mmCIF file with all atom_site columns, C-alpha atoms in Angstrom:
data_model
loop_
_atom_site.group_PDB
_atom_site.id
_atom_site.type_symbol
_atom_site.label_atom_id
_atom_site.label_alt_id
_atom_site.label_comp_id
_atom_site.label_asym_id
_atom_site.label_entity_id
_atom_site.label_seq_id
_atom_site.pdbx_PDB_ins_code
_atom_site.Cartn_x
_atom_site.Cartn_y
_atom_site.Cartn_z
_atom_site.occupancy
_atom_site.B_iso_or_equiv
_atom_site.pdbx_formal_charge
_atom_site.auth_seq_id
_atom_site.auth_comp_id
_atom_site.auth_asym_id
_atom_site.auth_atom_id
_atom_site.pdbx_PDB_model_num
ATOM 1   C CA . MET A 1 1   ? 0.216  0.426  0.399   1.00 90.00 ? 239 MET A CA 1
ATOM 2   C CA . LEU A 1 2   ? 2.567  2.483  0.892   1.00 94.00 ? 240 LEU A CA 1
ATOM 3   C CA . LEU A 1 3   ? 4.010  2.719  -2.648  1.00 95.00 ? 241 LEU A CA 1
ATOM 4   C CA . THR A 1 4   ? -0.230 2.954  -4.234  1.00 95.00 ? 242 THR A CA 1
ATOM 5   C CA . TRP A 1 5   ? -0.124 5.958  -1.546  1.00 96.00 ? 243 TRP A CA 1
ATOM 6   C CA . ILE A 1 6   ? 3.285  7.816  -2.595  1.00 97.00 ? 244 ILE A CA 1
ATOM 7   C CA . ALA A 1 7   ? 1.528  7.418  -6.275  1.00 97.00 ? 245 ALA A CA 1
ATOM 8   C CA . GLU A 1 8   ? -1.840 9.201  -4.894  1.00 97.00 ? 246 GLU A CA 1
ATOM 9   C CA . VAL A 1 9   ? 0.081  11.922 -3.379  1.00 97.00 ? 247 VAL A CA 1
ATOM 10  C CA . ALA A 1 10  ? 1.070  13.533 -6.856  1.00 97.00 ? 248 ALA A CA 1
ATOM 11  C CA . ASP A 1 11  ? -2.814 13.114 -8.138  1.00 96.00 ? 249 ASP A CA 1
ATOM 12  C CA . GLU A 1 12  ? -4.120 15.181 -4.745  1.00 96.00 ? 250 GLU A CA 1
ATOM 13  C CA . PRO A 1 13  ? -4.852 18.423 -4.979  1.00 94.00 ? 251 PRO A CA 1
ATOM 14  C CA . LEU A 1 14  ? -2.143 21.141 -4.297  1.00 96.00 ? 252 LEU A CA 1
ATOM 15  C CA . VAL A 1 15  ? -2.131 24.425 -2.952  1.00 96.00 ? 253 VAL A CA 1
ATOM 16  C CA . LEU A 1 16  ? 0.589  26.758 -4.379  1.00 96.00 ? 254 LEU A CA 1
ATOM 17  C CA . GLU A 1 17  ? -0.059 29.994 -2.084  1.00 95.00 ? 255 GLU A CA 1
ATOM 18  C CA . PRO A 1 18  ? 3.522  31.839 -1.560  1.00 94.00 ? 256 PRO A CA 1
ATOM 19  C CA . GLY A 1 19  ? 1.591  34.034 1.125   1.00 93.00 ? 257 GLY A CA 1
ATOM 20  C CA . ASP A 1 20  ? -0.755 31.883 3.336   1.00 94.00 ? 258 ASP A CA 1
ATOM 21  C CA . ARG A 1 21  ? 2.394  29.056 3.636   1.00 92.00 ? 259 ARG A CA 1
ATOM 22  C CA . ARG A 1 22  ? 0.007  26.926 6.654   1.00 93.00 ? 260 ARG A CA 1
ATOM 23  C CA . THR A 1 23  ? -2.883 26.900 3.786   1.00 95.00 ? 261 THR A CA 1
ATOM 24  C CA . GLU A 1 24  ? 0.188  25.007 2.026   1.00 95.00 ? 262 GLU A CA 1
ATOM 25  C CA . TRP A 1 25  ? 0.782  23.295 4.200   1.00 94.00 ? 263 TRP A CA 1
ATOM 26  C CA . ALA A 1 26  ? -2.178 22.064 6.112   1.00 95.00 ? 264 ALA A CA 1
ATOM 27  C CA . ALA A 1 27  ? -3.435 20.915 2.148   1.00 96.00 ? 265 ALA A CA 1
ATOM 28  C CA . ASN A 1 28  ? 0.141  19.687 0.296   1.00 97.00 ? 266 ASN A CA 1
ATOM 29  C CA . THR A 1 29  ? 1.568  17.369 3.371   1.00 97.00 ? 267 THR A CA 1
ATOM 30  C CA . TRP A 1 30  ? 0.735  13.880 3.668   1.00 97.00 ? 268 TRP A CA 1
ATOM 31  C CA . SER A 1 31  ? 1.716  11.596 6.055   1.00 95.00 ? 269 SER A CA 1
ATOM 32  C CA . LEU A 1 32  ? 2.220  7.948  5.170   1.00 95.00 ? 270 LEU A CA 1
ATOM 33  C CA . GLY A 1 33  ? 3.116  4.368  6.872   1.00 89.00 ? 271 GLY A CA 1
ATOM 34  C CA . ALA A 1 34  ? 3.222  1.094  6.411   1.00 87.00 ? 272 ALA A CA 1
ATOM 35  C CA . GLY A 1 35  ? 3.436  -1.994 8.960   1.00 83.00 ? 273 GLY A CA 1
ATOM 36  C CA . ASP A 1 36  ? 6.484  -3.994 10.117  1.00 78.00 ? 274 ASP A CA 1
ATOM 37  C CA . GLU A 1 37  ? 5.577  -6.559 7.391   1.00 82.00 ? 275 GLU A CA 1
ATOM 38  C CA . LYS A 1 38  ? 5.167  -4.004 4.736   1.00 85.00 ? 276 LYS A CA 1
ATOM 39  C CA . ARG A 1 39  ? 8.157  -2.614 5.352   1.00 84.00 ? 277 ARG A CA 1
ATOM 40  C CA . LEU A 1 40  ? 10.453 -5.177 5.613   1.00 83.00 ? 278 LEU A CA 1
ATOM 41  C CA . SER A 1 41  ? 8.975  -5.904 2.873   1.00 90.00 ? 279 SER A CA 1
ATOM 42  C CA . LEU A 1 42  ? 10.095 -2.801 0.860   1.00 94.00 ? 280 LEU A CA 1
ATOM 43  C CA . SER A 1 43  ? 13.077 -2.063 -0.868  1.00 95.00 ? 281 SER A CA 1
ATOM 44  C CA . VAL A 1 44  ? 14.780 1.046  0.221   1.00 96.00 ? 282 VAL A CA 1
ATOM 45  C CA . SER A 1 45  ? 15.292 1.551  -4.352  1.00 97.00 ? 283 SER A CA 1
ATOM 46  C CA . GLU A 1 46  ? 10.919 1.017  -4.739  1.00 96.00 ? 284 GLU A CA 1
ATOM 47  C CA . VAL A 1 47  ? 10.309 3.354  -1.914  1.00 97.00 ? 285 VAL A CA 1
ATOM 48  C CA . VAL A 1 48  ? 12.675 5.993  -3.684  1.00 98.00 ? 286 VAL A CA 1
ATOM 49  C CA . ALA A 1 49  ? 11.938 5.542  -7.669  1.00 98.00 ? 287 ALA A CA 1
ATOM 50  C CA . ALA A 1 50  ? 7.794  5.940  -5.821  1.00 98.00 ? 288 ALA A CA 1
ATOM 51  C CA . PHE A 1 51  ? 8.944  9.898  -4.311  1.00 98.00 ? 289 PHE A CA 1
ATOM 52  C CA . GLU A 1 52  ? 11.059 10.210 -7.592  1.00 98.00 ? 290 GLU A CA 1
ATOM 53  C CA . ARG A 1 53  ? 8.269  9.270  -9.745  1.00 98.00 ? 291 ARG A CA 1
ATOM 54  C CA . THR A 1 54  ? 5.572  11.602 -7.173  1.00 98.00 ? 292 THR A CA 1
ATOM 55  C CA . ALA A 1 55  ? 8.187  14.945 -7.754  1.00 98.00 ? 293 ALA A CA 1
ATOM 56  C CA . ALA A 1 56  ? 8.156  14.581 -10.915 1.00 97.00 ? 294 ALA A CA 1
ATOM 57  C CA . ALA A 1 57  ? 4.744  13.969 -12.008 1.00 98.00 ? 295 ALA A CA 1
ATOM 58  C CA . ILE A 1 58  ? 4.296  17.349 -9.374  1.00 98.00 ? 296 ILE A CA 1
ATOM 59  C CA . ARG A 1 59  ? 6.366  19.421 -11.310 1.00 97.00 ? 297 ARG A CA 1
ATOM 60  C CA . ASP A 1 60  ? 4.540  18.576 -14.226 1.00 96.00 ? 298 ASP A CA 1
ATOM 61  C CA . ARG A 1 61  ? 1.656  19.353 -13.058 1.00 96.00 ? 299 ARG A CA 1
ATOM 62  C CA . ILE A 1 62  ? 3.422  22.841 -11.403 1.00 96.00 ? 300 ILE A CA 1
ATOM 63  C CA . ARG A 1 63  ? 4.187  23.286 -14.972 1.00 95.00 ? 301 ARG A CA 1
ATOM 64  C CA . GLU A 1 64  ? 0.371  22.681 -16.309 1.00 95.00 ? 302 GLU A CA 1
ATOM 65  C CA . LEU A 1 65  ? -0.674 25.549 -13.666 1.00 93.00 ? 303 LEU A CA 1
ATOM 66  C CA . GLY A 1 66  ? 1.248  27.884 -14.908 1.00 94.00 ? 304 GLY A CA 1
ATOM 67  C CA . PHE A 1 67  ? 2.970  28.913 -11.627 1.00 95.00 ? 305 PHE A CA 1
ATOM 68  C CA . PRO A 1 68  ? 5.987  30.479 -12.288 1.00 95.00 ? 306 PRO A CA 1
ATOM 69  C CA . GLY A 1 69  ? 7.586  30.873 -8.402  1.00 95.00 ? 307 GLY A CA 1
ATOM 70  C CA . ALA A 1 70  ? 9.891  28.731 -6.748  1.00 96.00 ? 308 ALA A CA 1
ATOM 71  C CA . ALA A 1 71  ? 8.457  25.532 -5.638  1.00 97.00 ? 309 ALA A CA 1
ATOM 72  C CA . THR A 1 72  ? 9.964  22.070 -3.630  1.00 97.00 ? 310 THR A CA 1
ATOM 73  C CA . PHE A 1 73  ? 8.026  18.693 -3.038  1.00 98.00 ? 311 PHE A CA 1
ATOM 74  C CA . TYR A 1 74  ? 10.337 17.025 -0.273  1.00 98.00 ? 312 TYR A CA 1
ATOM 75  C CA . VAL A 1 75  ? 10.275 14.345 2.443   1.00 98.00 ? 313 VAL A CA 1
ATOM 76  C CA . TRP A 1 76  ? 10.866 13.553 5.528   1.00 97.00 ? 314 TRP A CA 1
ATOM 77  C CA . HIS A 1 77  ? 11.070 10.309 7.795   1.00 95.00 ? 315 HIS A CA 1
ATOM 78  C CA . ASP A 1 78  ? 8.983  11.976 11.650  1.00 92.00 ? 316 ASP A CA 1
ATOM 79  C CA . GLU A 1 79  ? 10.600 9.248  13.820  1.00 88.00 ? 317 GLU A CA 1
ATOM 80  C CA . GLN A 1 80  ? 8.214  10.190 16.855  1.00 86.00 ? 318 GLN A CA 1
ATOM 81  C CA . ALA A 1 81  ? 5.006  9.436  14.741  1.00 88.00 ? 319 ALA A CA 1
ATOM 82  C CA . GLY A 1 82  ? 6.816  6.398  12.557  1.00 88.00 ? 320 GLY A CA 1
ATOM 83  C CA . GLN A 1 83  ? 5.474  7.428  9.332   1.00 93.00 ? 321 GLN A CA 1
ATOM 84  C CA . LEU A 1 84  ? 7.251  8.777  5.941   1.00 96.00 ? 322 LEU A CA 1
ATOM 85  C CA . ARG A 1 85  ? 6.013  12.556 5.224   1.00 97.00 ? 323 ARG A CA 1
ATOM 86  C CA . CYS A 1 86  ? 5.853  14.670 2.558   1.00 98.00 ? 324 CYS A CA 1
ATOM 87  C CA . SER A 1 87  ? 4.502  18.259 1.048   1.00 98.00 ? 325 SER A CA 1
ATOM 88  C CA . THR A 1 88  ? 5.112  20.993 -1.481  1.00 98.00 ? 326 THR A CA 1
ATOM 89  C CA . GLY A 1 89  ? 5.750  24.405 -1.023  1.00 96.00 ? 327 GLY A CA 1
ATOM 90  C CA . SER A 1 90  ? 6.329  27.323 -3.283  1.00 96.00 ? 328 SER A CA 1
ATOM 91  C CA . VAL A 1 91  ? 9.743  27.528 -1.434  1.00 95.00 ? 329 VAL A CA 1
ATOM 92  C CA . THR A 1 92  ? 12.942 26.968 -2.546  1.00 93.00 ? 330 THR A CA 1
ATOM 93  C CA . PRO A 1 93  ? 14.332 24.171 -0.630  1.00 91.00 ? 331 PRO A CA 1
ATOM 94  C CA . ASP A 1 94  ? 16.842 27.017 2.380   1.00 90.00 ? 332 ASP A CA 1
ATOM 95  C CA . VAL A 1 95  ? 13.822 27.795 3.504   1.00 91.00 ? 333 VAL A CA 1
ATOM 96  C CA . LEU A 1 96  ? 11.800 24.438 3.874   1.00 93.00 ? 334 LEU A CA 1
ATOM 97  C CA . PRO A 1 97  ? 8.861  25.526 6.777   1.00 90.00 ? 335 PRO A CA 1
ATOM 98  C CA . PHE A 1 98  ? 10.649 23.504 9.501   1.00 90.00 ? 336 PHE A CA 1
ATOM 99  C CA . GLY A 1 99  ? 9.843  25.101 13.228  1.00 86.00 ? 337 GLY A CA 1
ATOM 100 C CA . GLY A 1 100 ? 14.003 23.256 13.814  1.00 87.00 ? 338 GLY A CA 1
ATOM 101 C CA . ALA A 1 101 ? 17.199 22.499 12.004  1.00 90.00 ? 339 ALA A CA 1
ATOM 102 C CA . TYR A 1 102 ? 16.834 20.485 8.557   1.00 93.00 ? 340 TYR A CA 1
ATOM 103 C CA . VAL A 1 103 ? 19.559 19.400 6.175   1.00 94.00 ? 341 VAL A CA 1
ATOM 104 C CA . LEU A 1 104 ? 19.182 18.916 3.336   1.00 94.00 ? 342 LEU A CA 1
ATOM 105 C CA . SER A 1 105 ? 19.823 15.402 1.405   1.00 92.00 ? 343 SER A CA 1
ATOM 106 C CA . ASP A 1 106 ? 20.666 14.636 -1.984  1.00 92.00 ? 344 ASP A CA 1
ATOM 107 C CA . ASP A 1 107 ? 19.942 11.142 -0.882  1.00 96.00 ? 345 ASP A CA 1
ATOM 108 C CA . LEU A 1 108 ? 16.753 9.890  -0.432  1.00 97.00 ? 346 LEU A CA 1
ATOM 109 C CA . GLY A 1 109 ? 17.350 6.815  0.158   1.00 97.00 ? 347 GLY A CA 1
ATOM 110 C CA . GLN A 1 110 ? 19.103 7.636  3.010   1.00 95.00 ? 348 GLN A CA 1
ATOM 111 C CA . VAL A 1 111 ? 15.936 9.461  4.312   1.00 96.00 ? 349 VAL A CA 1
ATOM 112 C CA . VAL A 1 112 ? 13.527 6.053  3.177   1.00 96.00 ? 350 VAL A CA 1
ATOM 113 C CA . GLU A 1 113 ? 16.513 3.282  5.199   1.00 95.00 ? 351 GLU A CA 1
ATOM 114 C CA . ARG A 1 114 ? 15.538 4.530  8.655   1.00 92.00 ? 352 ARG A CA 1
ATOM 115 C CA . PHE A 1 115 ? 11.938 4.929  7.924   1.00 93.00 ? 353 PHE A CA 1
ATOM 116 C CA . LEU A 1 116 ? 12.463 0.840  6.772   1.00 93.00 ? 354 LEU A CA 1
ATOM 117 C CA . THR A 1 117 ? 14.473 0.060  9.062   1.00 90.00 ? 355 THR A CA 1
ATOM 118 C CA . ASP A 1 118 ? 13.029 1.158  12.078  1.00 80.00 ? 356 ASP A CA 1
ATOM 119 C CA . ARG A 1 119 ? 11.440 -1.125 14.649  1.00 74.00 ? 357 ARG A CA 1
ATOM 120 C CA . GLU A 1 120 ? 9.674  0.318  16.708  1.00 67.00 ? 358 GLU A CA 1
ATOM 121 C CA . PRO A 1 121 ? 8.238  2.705  14.172  1.00 63.00 ? 359 PRO A CA 1
ATOM 122 C CA . GLY A 1 122 ? 6.599  6.015  16.829  1.00 59.00 ? 360 GLY A CA 1
ATOM 123 C CA . VAL A 1 123 ? 8.530  4.546  20.031  1.00 61.00 ? 361 VAL A CA 1
ATOM 124 C CA . VAL A 1 124 ? 10.683 6.807  21.741  1.00 61.00 ? 362 VAL A CA 1
ATOM 125 C CA . PRO A 1 125 ? 12.826 4.614  23.993  1.00 62.00 ? 363 PRO A CA 1
ATOM 126 C CA . TRP A 1 126 ? 12.621 5.435  27.771  1.00 64.00 ? 364 TRP A CA 1
ATOM 127 C CA . SER A 1 127 ? 16.722 5.378  27.414  1.00 64.00 ? 365 SER A CA 1
ATOM 128 C CA . GLU A 1 128 ? 16.479 8.591  25.120  1.00 58.00 ? 366 GLU A CA 1
ATOM 129 C CA . LEU A 1 129 ? 14.107 10.271 27.504  1.00 53.00 ? 367 LEU A CA 1
ATOM 130 C CA . VAL A 1 130 ? 15.805 13.395 29.715  1.00 53.00 ? 368 VAL A CA 1
ATOM 131 C CA . GLU A 1 131 ? 14.916 14.489 32.222  1.00 54.00 ? 369 GLU A CA 1
ATOM 132 C CA . ALA A 1 132 ? 13.752 19.124 31.272  1.00 49.00 ? 370 ALA A CA 1
ATOM 133 C CA . HIS A 1 133 ? 17.322 19.058 32.831  1.00 48.00 ? 371 HIS A CA 1
ATOM 134 C CA . ASP A 1 134 ? 20.604 16.662 32.192  1.00 50.00 ? 372 ASP A CA 1
ATOM 135 C CA . HIS A 1 135 ? 23.461 17.149 34.439  1.00 52.00 ? 373 HIS A CA 1
ATOM 136 C CA . SER A 1 136 ? 25.321 19.177 32.720  1.00 50.00 ? 374 SER A CA 1
ATOM 137 C CA . GLY A 1 137 ? 22.637 21.859 33.476  1.00 52.00 ? 375 GLY A CA 1
ATOM 138 C CA . GLN A 1 138 ? 20.877 22.647 30.630  1.00 50.00 ? 376 GLN A CA 1
ATOM 139 C CA . THR A 1 139 ? 17.808 22.703 29.085  1.00 52.00 ? 377 THR A CA 1
ATOM 140 C CA . ALA A 1 140 ? 16.401 20.024 26.422  1.00 52.00 ? 378 ALA A CA 1
ATOM 141 C CA . GLY A 1 141 ? 16.169 23.894 24.312  1.00 50.00 ? 379 GLY A CA 1
ATOM 142 C CA . GLU A 1 142 ? 20.070 24.223 24.996  1.00 46.00 ? 380 GLU A CA 1
ATOM 143 C CA . ARG A 1 143 ? 21.500 20.516 24.407  1.00 45.00 ? 381 ARG A CA 1
ATOM 144 C CA . GLU A 1 144 ? 22.225 20.480 20.588  1.00 53.00 ? 382 GLU A CA 1
ATOM 145 C CA . ARG A 1 145 ? 20.095 18.604 18.364  1.00 61.00 ? 383 ARG A CA 1
ATOM 146 C CA . VAL A 1 146 ? 20.837 16.497 15.213  1.00 72.00 ? 384 VAL A CA 1
ATOM 147 C CA . PRO A 1 147 ? 19.210 18.248 12.898  1.00 86.00 ? 385 PRO A CA 1
ATOM 148 C CA . LEU A 1 148 ? 16.251 16.685 10.957  1.00 91.00 ? 386 LEU A CA 1
ATOM 149 C CA . ARG A 1 149 ? 17.442 14.734 7.497   1.00 94.00 ? 387 ARG A CA 1
ATOM 150 C CA . VAL A 1 150 ? 14.932 15.892 4.038   1.00 97.00 ? 388 VAL A CA 1
ATOM 151 C CA . TRP A 1 151 ? 15.222 15.232 0.675   1.00 97.00 ? 389 TRP A CA 1
ATOM 152 C CA . GLY A 1 152 ? 13.979 17.858 -1.527  1.00 96.00 ? 390 GLY A CA 1
ATOM 153 C CA . SER A 1 153 ? 13.070 18.228 -5.278  1.00 96.00 ? 391 SER A CA 1
ATOM 154 C CA . ALA A 1 154 ? 13.153 21.486 -7.065  1.00 95.00 ? 392 ALA A CA 1
ATOM 155 C CA . VAL A 1 155 ? 9.587  21.074 -8.706  1.00 96.00 ? 393 VAL A CA 1
ATOM 156 C CA . GLY A 1 156 ? 9.158  24.625 -9.251  1.00 94.00 ? 394 GLY A CA 1
ATOM 157 C CA . ALA A 1 157 ? 9.586  26.828 -12.765 1.00 87.00 ? 395 ALA A CA 1
ATOM 158 C CA . ALA A 1 158 ? 11.821 29.456 -10.816 1.00 78.00 ? 396 ALA A CA 1
ATOM 159 C CA . SER A 1 159 ? 13.509 26.471 -8.367  1.00 62.00 ? 397 SER A CA 1
ATOM 160 C CA . ALA A 1 160 ? 16.758 25.572 -10.715 1.00 52.00 ? 398 ALA A CA 1
#
């Protein structure tokens, strides 16, 4: 089902409103999951290929709409939810609408592999939880966070 859902993203309603990022986010963001058995039966290459086909289809739709601006289709692994997520926004990859740090990856396979090999999707091990203050005296917000790894593909006319 995951591959089907990824393909269906290309046909869903697409909103490109540079002045209204919230509306874009709400309309264009998708959460995709798979049960353990299905996740283990998928290969990284077939999931990557499905996302790349979806990006190409979205690029074609944007071209047909005549949207002249920048647009990016992007994918990330939401570890807390145990899902792959994807969205399209009228932004360039360097200003994606994330509230925290992220790093652009040109290797979608790394993002997909983390999802496919996640042994307990959506579960944060007890040992990885931290107190509001650790032994260094820093709060959770003060400690350096590992940035979210995101893959992006330019899909708008002005994205290149």
